[in-house]
Amino acid sequence: MVYSEATDVRAQVPGIAANAAGAKAFVQRLVMQTVFDVLESQARSALLADAVISSILSQLEVNVTYVPMNCQKVVFNLMDMQEDMIDKCIIVGNTVTGICPQKGGAGNMMCKLMMLGAVPETHLTISGTVSTKNIIMANWSRTMWQSVVNRAIRMLALGPFGSNFFSASATVGGS
């Protein structure tokens, strides 16, 4: 999820967040809801009552850390780039696939031909923690939590940003 404070960019890319806080909140909600869905599914498989499931989920906290990218300019077709291209985000479908960090003129031509910059790694990584006050879940093994993480990744991969979610790991620790 990227953001732009530029209204013309938000008009071109309706799903883009208006600011960094909005982009972070979107990712937080997406990941949190997915983790909740996975845990609810497991609880239903264990034939737990709705009240018990609700109680378990209310004892969970999901915190996500993510640095969204600021796209003040966007382009959908590289051949249409005419003006100064500094820090323009290249969008294919619903995904920022690269950036053009060079200015117009010769730099613009190089950007068109081969000098597209990769999206910086800091904007590609989502990390987070899941903590619980539920005594039973707090004692789950690393294998059980890894299973939750793996299922969450599979669910995220089927969602609106599918190919952007492809791996995750779990570290189980006490407080």
C-alpha positions as MATLAB code, in Angstrom:
seq = 'MVYSEATDVRAQVPGIAANAAGAKAFVQRLVMQTVFDVLESQARSALLADAVISSILSQLEVNVTYVPMNCQKVVFNLMDMQEDMIDKCIIVGNTVTGICPQKGGAGNMMCKLMMLGAVPETHLTISGTVSTKNIIMANWSRTMWQSVVNRAIRMLALGPFGSNFFSASATVGGS';
ca = [
       0.000    0.000    0.000;
       1.352    3.359   -1.014;
       0.064    6.837   -0.373;
       0.001   10.230   -1.991;
      -0.971   13.595   -0.623;
      -1.348   14.834   -4.226;
      -5.032   15.000   -5.170;
      -4.298   14.446   -8.875;
      -2.567   11.152   -8.035;
      -5.476   10.047   -5.848;
      -7.814   10.828   -8.754;
      -5.737    8.569  -11.036;
      -5.342    5.798   -8.447;
      -8.597    5.660   -6.463;
      -7.382    3.003   -4.001;
      -4.295    4.929   -2.911;
      -4.193    6.212    0.663;
      -4.173    9.970    1.278;
      -1.320    9.822    3.799;
       1.155    7.471    5.475;
      -1.105    6.907    8.476;
      -3.946    5.812    6.189;
      -1.697    3.371    4.318;
      -0.398    1.902    7.584;
      -3.931    1.599    8.982;
      -5.079   -0.220    5.839;
      -2.258   -2.765    6.056;
      -2.833   -3.160    9.817;
      -6.550   -3.902    9.293;
      -5.879   -6.273    6.395;
      -3.328   -8.358    8.304;
      -5.282   -8.265   11.577;
      -8.523   -9.388    9.932;
      -6.719  -12.192    8.134;
      -5.126  -13.479   11.355;
      -8.521  -13.291   13.079;
     -10.145  -15.198   10.187;
      -7.533  -17.962   10.403;
      -7.896  -18.308   14.170;
     -11.694  -18.217   13.966;
     -11.609  -20.971   11.345;
      -9.379  -23.108   13.568;
     -11.656  -22.515   16.544;
     -14.726  -23.506   14.522;
     -12.910  -26.667   13.378;
     -12.363  -27.455   17.051;
     -16.141  -27.002   17.547;
     -15.761  -24.121   19.986;
     -18.867  -22.098   20.793;
     -19.257  -18.608   19.304;
     -18.944  -17.012   22.757;
     -15.633  -18.809   23.348;
     -14.335  -17.795   19.913;
     -15.324  -14.191   20.556;
     -13.566  -14.253   23.918;
     -10.390  -15.705   22.394;
     -10.286  -13.145   19.591;
     -10.885  -10.279   22.025;
      -7.698  -11.334   23.838;
      -5.564  -10.999   20.702;
      -3.537   -8.012   19.658;
      -2.004   -7.695   16.193;
       0.571   -4.967   15.620;
       1.981   -4.369   12.165;
       5.049   -2.354   11.225;
       5.155   -1.077    7.673;
       6.780    1.890    5.914;
       4.492    2.962    3.064;
       5.949    4.581   -0.050;
       4.981    8.138   -0.960;
       4.022    8.414   -4.645;
       3.726   12.104   -5.483;
       3.601   11.298   -9.201;
       2.489    8.161  -11.015;
       2.649    6.763  -14.515;
       0.850    3.788  -16.029;
       2.585    3.733  -19.422;
       6.336    4.376  -19.544;
       6.140    5.649  -23.113;
       3.841    8.487  -21.979;
       6.442   10.015  -19.673;
       7.017   13.552  -20.897;
       7.654   15.780  -17.904;
      10.186   15.742  -15.094;
      10.039   12.192  -13.763;
      11.757   12.488  -10.407;
      10.333   10.015   -7.906;
       7.514    8.845  -10.148;
       5.926    5.510   -9.214;
       5.360    3.111  -12.096;
       2.036    1.317  -11.627;
       1.004   -1.884  -13.372;
      -2.477   -3.047  -12.486;
      -2.863   -2.308   -8.789;
       0.832   -2.591   -7.921;
       3.761   -0.184   -7.875;
       6.332   -2.137   -9.866;
       9.165    0.380   -9.862;
      10.202    3.976   -9.524;
      11.844    6.406  -11.880;
      14.285    8.304   -9.683;
      15.877   10.352  -12.490;
      14.900   13.746  -13.917;
      13.667   14.446  -17.465;
      15.783   14.796  -20.597;
      18.501   12.167  -21.016;
      17.692   10.764  -17.581;
      14.070   10.432  -18.636;
      15.079    8.428  -21.724;
      17.311    6.188  -19.607;
      14.428    5.668  -17.222;
      12.206    4.714  -20.147;
      14.713    2.255  -21.527;
      16.454    0.573  -18.623;
      17.108    2.566  -15.499;
      13.881    1.882  -13.656;
      14.557    1.679   -9.978;
      13.248   -1.143   -7.869;
      10.801   -0.346   -5.125;
      13.025    0.085   -2.043;
      13.051   -2.951    0.241;
      11.850   -0.845    3.187;
       8.497   -0.500    1.401;
       8.191   -4.208    0.600;
       8.425   -5.614    4.103;
       5.565   -5.939    6.541;
       6.432   -7.213    9.984;
       4.346   -7.601   13.043;
       3.494   -9.330   16.234;
       0.523  -11.257   17.472;
       0.155  -11.343   21.218;
      -2.516  -12.970   23.315;
      -3.684  -12.942   26.895;
      -5.440  -16.267   26.378;
      -3.559  -18.810   28.475;
      -4.190  -21.698   26.090;
      -3.043  -19.844   22.968;
      -0.123  -18.324   24.851;
       1.230  -21.839   25.295;
       0.878  -22.924   21.677;
       3.990  -24.375   20.106;
       6.025  -22.691   17.411;
       4.594  -25.229   14.954;
       1.023  -24.227   15.760;
       1.797  -20.513   15.373;
       3.716  -21.173   12.150;
       0.603  -22.928   10.858;
      -1.451  -19.799   11.628;
       1.101  -17.605    9.846;
       1.218  -19.918    6.812;
      -2.575  -19.950    6.505;
      -2.698  -16.164    6.874;
      -0.165  -15.767    4.054;
      -2.213  -18.085    1.825;
      -5.349  -16.050    2.559;
      -3.557  -12.751    1.934;
      -2.211  -14.150   -1.337;
      -5.807  -14.682   -2.486;
      -6.788  -11.122   -1.560;
      -6.595   -7.741   -3.291;
      -2.795   -7.522   -3.103;
      -2.244  -11.226   -3.768;
       1.235  -11.487   -5.184;
       2.559   -8.969   -2.657;
       2.174  -11.514    0.154;
       4.471  -14.442   -0.461;
       6.377  -15.368    2.672;
       6.371  -15.020    6.416;
       7.800  -16.632    9.482;
       6.859  -16.933   13.111;
       9.023  -16.522   16.152;
       7.406  -17.707   19.344;
       8.536  -16.126   22.553;
       7.263  -15.331   25.989;
       6.851  -12.009   27.692;
];
